[in-house]
Amino acid sequence: MAERVDVAVIGAGPAGLAAAIAARERGAERVLIVERAEQLGGLLPQCIHNGFGLLYFGRDMTGPEYEKAFIGRAQSLGVEARLETMVIDLDAERGITAVSRRHGYMKFKPGAVVLAMGCRERARGALGIPGTRPAGVMTAGTCQRFVNVEGYMPGSRYVILGSGDIGMIMARRLTLEGAKVEAVVEIMPWPGGLIRNEVQCLHDFGIPLLLEHTVTFIHGEERVEGVTVSRVDAERRPIAGTEKLFPCDCLLISAGLIPENELSRKAGVELDPATGGPVVDQNRQTVVPGIFAGGNVVQVHDLVDWVSWEAEAAGRSAAAYADKGRLKAATGVRVVPGKNIKYVVPQYVSGKDDVTLHMRVERPGLKATVKVGGVLWKRYRTVRPSEMIILEVKGQAMKEAGIKGELVVDCELRGGD
Amino acid sequence: MPVMETEVLIIGAGVLGAATARELSRYKVDVTLVEKNVDVGWGITKANVGVVCQGRDTLEFRPEYHRTRLLWRALPLMEPLCRELDVPFKKVGAYLMIRDMTKKEKLDKLARRTESLGLGSDTYYPYPELKEREPHISPEIKGGLYDHAIAVVHPVYLTQALVENAVANGVRLMLETEVEDIEAGHTEFRVRTNRGEIKARYVINAAGEWVDRIAAMVNADDFVLFPIKGYVGVLDRNCSELAGSLLAVLPEEPGDMNIVVPTVEGNLLFGIQLQINRRHDRSTTALMARRAIENARKIIPEISEKDVINSFCGYLMFRNFEIGWHECEVAMSARVPRFINMTIGYPGVSASPGAALEVLDILRKDGLALEPNPKFNPYRKDIPDFSMLSEKERKALIRKDPRYGHVVCRCETVTEGEIVEAIRRGATTLDGVKFRVRPGTGRCQGGFCGPRVARILARELGIPETEVTKAGGASQQVPLRTKQLLEEGGGDG
Ligand SMILES: Cc1cc2nc3c(=O)[nH]c(=O)nc-3n(C[C@H](O)[C@H](O)[C@H](O)COP(=O)(O)OP(=O)(O)OC[C@H]3O[C@@H](n4cnc5c(N)ncnc54)[C@H](O)[C@@H]3O)c2cc1C
Ligand SMILES: Cc1cc2nc3c(=O)[nH]c(=O)nc-3n(C[C@H](O)[C@H](O)[C@H](O)COP(=O)(O)OP(=O)(O)OC[C@H]3O[C@@H](n4cnc5c(N)ncnc54)[C@H](O)[C@@H]3O)c2cc1C
C-alpha cells in the first residue's frame, strides 16, 4: 500500500530543503523529503569555501553554514526526511518507489512531487579523452568530497581540465593542502566559472589558466603519470604540434554538470535539450501535472541563492496543487531563446503574471542588450556564458505589449567578443 | 621461497585458462591456475564485445581451420554452460548488412553455406523490412541477412563464474602470481614465479597477449603472434533502444569490423576499430575513436559521441597471418612435450568451451588419467542483481539482508548487498567490484559511488582506505590523507 503524503520532495540539497519549507509554509500538512545521501544538504556539506548566501541572506557564508540555516527551518516546520533512501522509480501518476536499508521497500502516493535531484558531473568517458585508464582520474566534485568530507587526497600533483567553479575552487583547495596544481586547462577562449573564482582561486595562487587548450592524452599504467595538453583551433580541435607533457599524478575533470533527470524521464517529464532539465512553466510545473522541479535539476545555477528561490516557487506551487488537486498550467506563452541566448527558464509563462526569467548567453561580449519581446530592454557592460542573467518581467507590461504565443529573448552585442 | 607441486599448471586466468580449469575440475587432477593480475578475466578477455559467434557469420570460418573446429565444438556448449553457472546469456540475433547491392552475392553465398553445413537457415531482408525490424538503421543500408543464433555474454562475468566454480570444485587459484621463467625437465617443469617455484607435470599456456613470451621461456615459440589493437566504445543506456540485435556491416575492407552490439546489460557497444600495433599499450587514440564513431553512424546515424560513456582497447593476437587473420592453435608444442599452447585471436570467448575440451583430449591422449571428481558440482549461483528483480523479489531480498535496500550506485542501481557479496567472492579492488556488480559503469562513471565503494571495500577487507586500489599495484584511488603533504612539507615544487 502506498503511503499518503501531501508533498514529496526528491533530493535534500538546497533546492529540496527550500521547496519543502515553502510547501509547509504554503500550508501542505505532510511534507516528506527523500534523500539518498547520509545527510541533508546535497552538495553543500562538501563546499566548505565561502561565497554562499550573499543574495539570499545578505551575508557571506560557507556551504555548511548556508545549509544549516535551511535545515533548522525545515526541522522547526516539521518537514519529515528519509535519509539514505533512494527513489528508484517515479511514474506519471506521481507514484514514488524508494528503498533504504532502514525502511526497506517503500511506495508513496503524494498529492504533488518536487524534483530536486541536482546534477552530476560530466566524466572522462563523456569527453572521450584518449589514453590509458590508470587510477588518478576523477571529477573535481568527487575529489572535493574525498578531501573535504572524507579526509583523503587523491594525489600530490594535479592538472585540472575545465575551469568550472568546482575546478577552480579545487585548484585553490588542493594548493592549500600542500599539493601542486600544474595548470587549469580550458578548451574555450573564456573561463567556465565565475570571475570571482578565477581571481580568488587561480590568480591569487599563481595557478596558470590555459585557455583554448585541452587534455589530449592520459599517460600512466597503474596511476596517472602525466597528461598531454594541446592548443585547440577555433573549432576546438587540437592543433598538431602544440602538444606539451605535464607530469602529474592526478587529473581532475571539471567539465560541466548534467542535470540528473533519469527519474523525470521515467515519469514522462519533457526535457529541454538546452538545459538538460525539465521544461517548466512559471510555477515550475513540468508537463506532467502535479510534478514540479527546482534547482540544478532544472538548470545548472552558479549561485545557490537562486537555487533556493527557484525551488521555493516549486514548493509553493506543489503545495497549492496538493491542496486543490490541480494548478492550472501556465503555458499561454512560450519563451523562445533568440539571438545569442542558449536557454531561458521557465520555458512557459502565462503572459499575465510577473515572472523572473533565468537565461544564459551562448558567447560572451561587451556592451550587450538583452531584449525580451517588445517588453523589456536591459543593458549589460559584459555578458558571459558562466554568469546567469536574471530579469524580472512585469505581467502588466506583457499584457500591454499584447504578448501572445511567443516571447522571444535576444541578446545583442555592440562591443566585440 | 616455497616450492609448490601441481600436476597441471594453467598460466593465465583469461576466459581460456578459466574454461580449461573448470573443465579439469570435473576430474581428480591437481590443478593450479596462476594469474599475474589481482583478479581474473582482466587480460584480453576484458576488452571484448561479448558476441557468441556461431561460426558461420563470415566466409573465413572454413571447416579446415582449427579455429572453426573449436568454435563448432563450442557452439552447442555455451548456453548450457551459462545456465549451469548462472551467467547471463542473451540471444539477440544478428543482421549482417550491406550498403552496396554488389555485395548481395556474398550474403547469398553465406546463406547457402550455412544451410549446407546444417547450421539452419538465415533470412535475407531488404531495407524496408529491415527498417521495420530495426527502425534506427541508416537508410543507406540496402539489406541484411538475419542470423537468429547469435547471442551475447559478458566475458568477464563468464570468466569469474568459471573460476569460482573451478575453485569450488578444488582448483587452486593463485592471483598476483606472475610466471617469470620456466625450465623444462624430463618429467616436470620448474616454473619460477614472483611467489616462488611451482613444479608441474603439464603446463597449459593460456597467457593471452603473452602466449609467445611464455612459450619462448621453453623454446616452444615456433609461431609468431600479430597483435592487432581493437577499439570499442560504450554508449549510454539511454541509447539502448537504438538496436535490439547485433548490427554489422559486411566488411568493406579486410579487417574492418563495423558492428553495434547490445550487451547483456542493455548498453550498446560499437567498434571494432582495428590497428596493427605493438602490444601492451592499451591506450585509446583520438583517431580510433573518431573512426569507430563514424563507422557506427553508418549503421545508426543517431549515434553521437555525446552518448559515449566509456571506451577501451584490447589485442586480438593473431597467428598465421598469411592464411587469413583467423587461424589459431590449441595444441601441445611440437618441440616441448607436455607444454600446451592456447592461442585464439578471435573469437576466444565463443570458442572457450570447445578449446577446454580440446585441452582435455590432448592431456588424455598423452596419458593423464582423468578420473571423475565425485565432488564435482557444475552449478554456481550468481550474485542477485537488484536492478533486474521484480518488486516481490526485491522486497524478499531486503527482508533477508537490509543491505540490499541501500543503493550505492545510482546510475546502475547497485546495492550495498551486491557489493559486499562481490567482495566475499573475491573482489579486492574497485575494478573487481565494478566488473562483478557494475557500480561505476554507468554514465557518471563512479563519480558518485567511487568514494562509497572504496569505503565498503576498506571495511570488508579490513584495510585503510588509502590502500584500496583501482586495479591492484600502485593504483590507489586516494593514496594520501589530508594534511599529509603539509606535514611532510611536500608539494612546494
Ligand atoms: C563544488 C561546488 C562549488 C559551489 N560553490 C558555490 C558558491 O561558492 N556559491 C554558491 O552560491 N553556489 C555554489 N555552488 C552551487 C550550489 O552548491 C548548487 O547550485 C546547489 O548545491 C544545487 O542545489 P540542488 O539542491 O539543486 O542540488 P544538490 O545540492 O546536488 O542536491 C540534490 C540532492 O538530491 C539527491 N538525490 C538525487 N537523486 C535522488 C534520488 N533518486 N533519490 C533520493 N535522493 C536523490 C542527491 O543525493 C542530492 O543530495 C557550488 C557547487 C559546487 C558543486
Ligand atoms: C576488442 C575485442 C573484441 C573482441 N570481441 C570478441 C567477441 O565478441 N567474441 C569472442 O568470442 N571473442 C572476442 N574477442 C576475442 C577474445 O577476447 C579473446 O580471444 C579471448 O579473450 C582470449 O582469452 P585468453 O584467455 O586467451 O586471454 P586473456 O584474457 O588475455 O587471458 C590471459 C591471462 O594471462 C595472464 N598472464 C599473462 N602473462 C602471464 C604471466 N607471465 N604470469 C601469469 N599470468 C599471466 C594475463 O594477465 C591474462 O589474465 C575480442 C577481442 C578484442 C580485443
Short mmCIF file of N, CA, C and O in Angstrom, two decimals, chain B residues 14-26 40 77-89 153-169 349 352-353 356 376-384 421 425 436:
data_model
loop_
_atom_site.label_atom_id
_atom_site.label_comp_id
_atom_site.label_asym_id
_atom_site.label_seq_id
_atom_site.Cartn_x
_atom_site.Cartn_y
_atom_site.Cartn_z
N GLY B 14 42.41 -15.94 -18.04
CA GLY B 14 41.50 -15.34 -19.01
C GLY B 14 40.40 -16.34 -19.27
O GLY B 14 40.32 -17.38 -18.59
N VAL B 15 39.59 -16.09 -20.27
CA VAL B 15 38.47 -16.99 -20.49
C VAL B 15 38.95 -18.40 -20.87
O VAL B 15 38.35 -19.39 -20.47
N LEU B 16 40.08 -18.48 -21.57
CA LEU B 16 40.56 -19.80 -21.98
C LEU B 16 41.13 -20.59 -20.80
O LEU B 16 40.80 -21.77 -20.61
N GLY B 17 41.96 -19.95 -20.00
CA GLY B 17 42.51 -20.62 -18.82
C GLY B 17 41.40 -21.02 -17.87
O GLY B 17 41.40 -22.12 -17.30
N ALA B 18 40.43 -20.12 -17.70
CA ALA B 18 39.33 -20.38 -16.77
C ALA B 18 38.48 -21.55 -17.24
O ALA B 18 38.12 -22.43 -16.45
N ALA B 19 38.16 -21.57 -18.53
CA ALA B 19 37.32 -22.64 -19.07
C ALA B 19 38.04 -23.98 -18.92
O ALA B 19 37.43 -25.01 -18.59
N THR B 20 39.34 -23.96 -19.14
CA THR B 20 40.12 -25.18 -19.03
C THR B 20 40.17 -25.66 -17.58
O THR B 20 40.01 -26.85 -17.30
N ALA B 21 40.39 -24.73 -16.66
CA ALA B 21 40.45 -25.09 -15.25
C ALA B 21 39.12 -25.70 -14.81
O ALA B 21 39.08 -26.72 -14.12
N ARG B 22 38.04 -25.08 -15.23
CA ARG B 22 36.72 -25.58 -14.83
C ARG B 22 36.46 -26.96 -15.42
O ARG B 22 35.94 -27.84 -14.75
N GLU B 23 36.85 -27.16 -16.66
CA GLU B 23 36.66 -28.47 -17.29
C GLU B 23 37.47 -29.54 -16.58
O GLU B 23 37.00 -30.65 -16.35
N LEU B 24 38.70 -29.16 -16.19
CA LEU B 24 39.57 -30.12 -15.49
C LEU B 24 39.05 -30.44 -14.10
O LEU B 24 39.33 -31.51 -13.56
N SER B 25 38.28 -29.49 -13.52
CA SER B 25 37.81 -29.72 -12.16
C SER B 25 36.75 -30.81 -12.08
O SER B 25 36.33 -31.22 -11.02
N ARG B 26 36.32 -31.31 -13.24
CA ARG B 26 35.42 -32.46 -13.26
C ARG B 26 36.16 -33.74 -12.86
O ARG B 26 35.53 -34.77 -12.62
N VAL B 40 40.61 -12.04 -12.01
CA VAL B 40 40.57 -12.89 -13.20
C VAL B 40 39.85 -12.18 -14.35
O VAL B 40 39.01 -11.32 -14.12
N LEU B 77 27.68 -25.76 -26.62
CA LEU B 77 28.02 -25.85 -25.19
C LEU B 77 27.76 -24.56 -24.41
O LEU B 77 27.54 -24.60 -23.20
N MET B 78 27.84 -23.41 -25.10
CA MET B 78 27.85 -22.15 -24.36
C MET B 78 26.58 -21.89 -23.58
O MET B 78 26.63 -21.51 -22.41
N GLU B 79 25.44 -22.12 -24.19
CA GLU B 79 24.20 -21.79 -23.49
C GLU B 79 24.00 -22.66 -22.24
O GLU B 79 23.73 -22.12 -21.16
N PRO B 80 24.16 -23.99 -22.37
CA PRO B 80 24.03 -24.81 -21.15
C PRO B 80 25.07 -24.43 -20.09
O PRO B 80 24.76 -24.42 -18.90
N LEU B 81 26.26 -24.08 -20.53
CA LEU B 81 27.31 -23.69 -19.59
C LEU B 81 26.87 -22.45 -18.80
O LEU B 81 26.98 -22.39 -17.58
N CYS B 82 26.36 -21.47 -19.54
CA CYS B 82 25.91 -20.24 -18.88
C CYS B 82 24.76 -20.54 -17.92
O CYS B 82 24.64 -19.93 -16.87
N ARG B 83 23.93 -21.50 -18.29
CA ARG B 83 22.82 -21.85 -17.40
C ARG B 83 23.35 -22.47 -16.12
O ARG B 83 22.95 -22.10 -15.02
N GLU B 84 24.30 -23.39 -16.25
CA GLU B 84 24.88 -24.02 -15.06
C GLU B 84 25.53 -23.00 -14.13
O GLU B 84 25.45 -23.10 -12.92
N LEU B 85 26.19 -22.03 -14.76
CA LEU B 85 26.96 -21.08 -13.96
C LEU B 85 26.15 -19.82 -13.63
O LEU B 85 26.66 -18.91 -13.00
N ASP B 86 24.89 -19.79 -14.07
CA ASP B 86 24.01 -18.65 -13.79
C ASP B 86 24.63 -17.34 -14.31
O ASP B 86 24.68 -16.34 -13.61
N VAL B 87 25.11 -17.40 -15.53
CA VAL B 87 25.71 -16.24 -16.18
C VAL B 87 24.74 -15.79 -17.27
O VAL B 87 24.24 -16.63 -18.01
N PRO B 88 24.47 -14.49 -17.35
CA PRO B 88 23.52 -14.05 -18.37
C PRO B 88 23.98 -14.39 -19.79
O PRO B 88 25.14 -14.18 -20.15
N PHE B 89 23.06 -14.94 -20.54
CA PHE B 89 23.32 -15.33 -21.92
C PHE B 89 22.10 -14.83 -22.69
O PHE B 89 20.97 -15.22 -22.38
N VAL B 153 27.25 -12.62 -24.27
CA VAL B 153 27.56 -12.92 -22.87
C VAL B 153 28.45 -11.78 -22.37
O VAL B 153 28.94 -10.99 -23.17
N HIS B 154 28.67 -11.73 -21.07
CA HIS B 154 29.67 -10.81 -20.56
C HIS B 154 30.91 -11.64 -20.26
O HIS B 154 30.91 -12.46 -19.34
N PRO B 155 31.96 -11.47 -21.05
CA PRO B 155 33.12 -12.37 -20.94
C PRO B 155 33.77 -12.36 -19.57
O PRO B 155 34.28 -13.39 -19.13
N VAL B 156 33.75 -11.20 -18.89
CA VAL B 156 34.38 -11.18 -17.57
C VAL B 156 33.51 -11.92 -16.56
O VAL B 156 34.02 -12.70 -15.74
N TYR B 157 32.20 -11.73 -16.64
CA TYR B 157 31.32 -12.49 -15.74
C TYR B 157 31.51 -13.99 -15.97
O TYR B 157 31.57 -14.77 -15.03
N LEU B 158 31.59 -14.35 -17.24
CA LEU B 158 31.76 -15.77 -17.56
C LEU B 158 33.05 -16.30 -16.95
O LEU B 158 33.07 -17.36 -16.33
N THR B 159 34.13 -15.54 -17.12
CA THR B 159 35.42 -15.98 -16.60
C THR B 159 35.38 -16.10 -15.08
O THR B 159 35.85 -17.08 -14.50
N GLN B 160 34.80 -15.08 -14.42
CA GLN B 160 34.70 -15.14 -12.96
C GLN B 160 33.91 -16.37 -12.52
O GLN B 160 34.29 -17.05 -11.57
N ALA B 161 32.81 -16.62 -13.22
CA ALA B 161 31.95 -17.75 -12.84
C ALA B 161 32.70 -19.06 -13.04
O ALA B 161 32.63 -19.97 -12.20
N LEU B 162 33.42 -19.16 -14.16
CA LEU B 162 34.19 -20.39 -14.42
C LEU B 162 35.22 -20.61 -13.31
O LEU B 162 35.37 -21.72 -12.80
N VAL B 163 35.91 -19.54 -12.95
CA VAL B 163 36.95 -19.67 -11.93
C VAL B 163 36.32 -19.99 -10.57
O VAL B 163 36.78 -20.88 -9.86
N GLU B 164 35.27 -19.26 -10.24
CA GLU B 164 34.59 -19.51 -8.96
C GLU B 164 34.19 -20.98 -8.85
O GLU B 164 34.40 -21.63 -7.82
N ASN B 165 33.60 -21.49 -9.93
CA ASN B 165 33.13 -22.86 -9.93
C ASN B 165 34.31 -23.85 -9.88
O ASN B 165 34.28 -24.84 -9.16
N ALA B 166 35.37 -23.53 -10.63
CA ALA B 166 36.55 -24.40 -10.63
C ALA B 166 37.14 -24.48 -9.23
O ALA B 166 37.49 -25.56 -8.74
N VAL B 167 37.22 -23.31 -8.58
CA VAL B 167 37.79 -23.28 -7.23
C VAL B 167 36.90 -24.07 -6.26
O VAL B 167 37.39 -24.83 -5.43
N ALA B 168 35.59 -23.89 -6.41
CA ALA B 168 34.66 -24.63 -5.55
C ALA B 168 34.85 -26.13 -5.74
O ALA B 168 34.63 -26.92 -4.83
N ASN B 169 35.31 -26.52 -6.92
CA ASN B 169 35.49 -27.94 -7.21
C ASN B 169 36.93 -28.40 -7.01
O ASN B 169 37.32 -29.48 -7.44
N VAL B 349 36.25 -16.11 -26.73
CA VAL B 349 35.19 -16.33 -25.76
C VAL B 349 34.24 -17.40 -26.29
O VAL B 349 33.94 -18.37 -25.60
N SER B 352 35.75 -20.83 -26.20
CA SER B 352 36.39 -21.31 -24.97
C SER B 352 35.90 -22.68 -24.49
O SER B 352 36.74 -23.50 -24.10
N PRO B 353 34.59 -22.97 -24.51
CA PRO B 353 34.23 -24.32 -24.03
C PRO B 353 34.80 -25.42 -24.93
O PRO B 353 35.17 -26.49 -24.45
N ALA B 356 38.59 -25.78 -24.23
CA ALA B 356 38.86 -26.51 -22.99
C ALA B 356 38.77 -28.01 -23.22
O ALA B 356 39.62 -28.78 -22.74
N PHE B 376 32.39 -33.12 -7.85
CA PHE B 376 32.16 -32.06 -8.84
C PHE B 376 30.71 -31.57 -8.81
O PHE B 376 29.78 -32.37 -8.91
N ASN B 377 30.55 -30.27 -8.66
CA ASN B 377 29.23 -29.67 -8.71
C ASN B 377 29.23 -28.61 -9.83
O ASN B 377 29.93 -27.61 -9.73
N PRO B 378 28.48 -28.85 -10.88
CA PRO B 378 28.55 -27.94 -12.02
C PRO B 378 27.86 -26.59 -11.78
O PRO B 378 28.02 -25.68 -12.57
N TYR B 379 27.11 -26.49 -10.71
CA TYR B 379 26.30 -25.29 -10.54
C TYR B 379 26.95 -24.23 -9.69
O TYR B 379 27.68 -24.50 -8.76
N ARG B 380 26.62 -23.01 -10.04
CA ARG B 380 27.09 -21.86 -9.29
C ARG B 380 25.98 -20.83 -9.40
O ARG B 380 25.32 -20.74 -10.43
N LYS B 381 25.73 -20.12 -8.30
CA LYS B 381 24.64 -19.15 -8.29
C LYS B 381 25.23 -17.75 -8.39
O LYS B 381 26.20 -17.41 -7.72
N ASP B 382 24.64 -16.94 -9.23
CA ASP B 382 25.15 -15.58 -9.43
C ASP B 382 24.74 -14.69 -8.26
O ASP B 382 23.81 -14.99 -7.52
N ILE B 383 25.43 -13.57 -8.13
CA ILE B 383 25.06 -12.54 -7.15
C ILE B 383 23.73 -11.94 -7.60
O ILE B 383 23.56 -11.65 -8.79
N PRO B 384 22.75 -11.78 -6.70
CA PRO B 384 21.48 -11.22 -7.17
C PRO B 384 21.67 -9.82 -7.75
O PRO B 384 22.46 -9.04 -7.23
N GLU B 421 28.69 -8.87 -1.36
CA GLU B 421 28.74 -10.23 -1.90
C GLU B 421 29.87 -10.36 -2.94
O GLU B 421 30.57 -11.37 -2.97
N ARG B 425 33.14 -12.83 -2.76
CA ARG B 425 33.50 -13.80 -3.81
C ARG B 425 34.84 -13.49 -4.47
O ARG B 425 35.15 -14.03 -5.53
N ARG B 436 32.12 -7.09 -11.27
CA ARG B 436 31.18 -8.13 -10.81
C ARG B 436 29.77 -7.59 -10.71
O ARG B 436 28.83 -8.21 -11.18
#
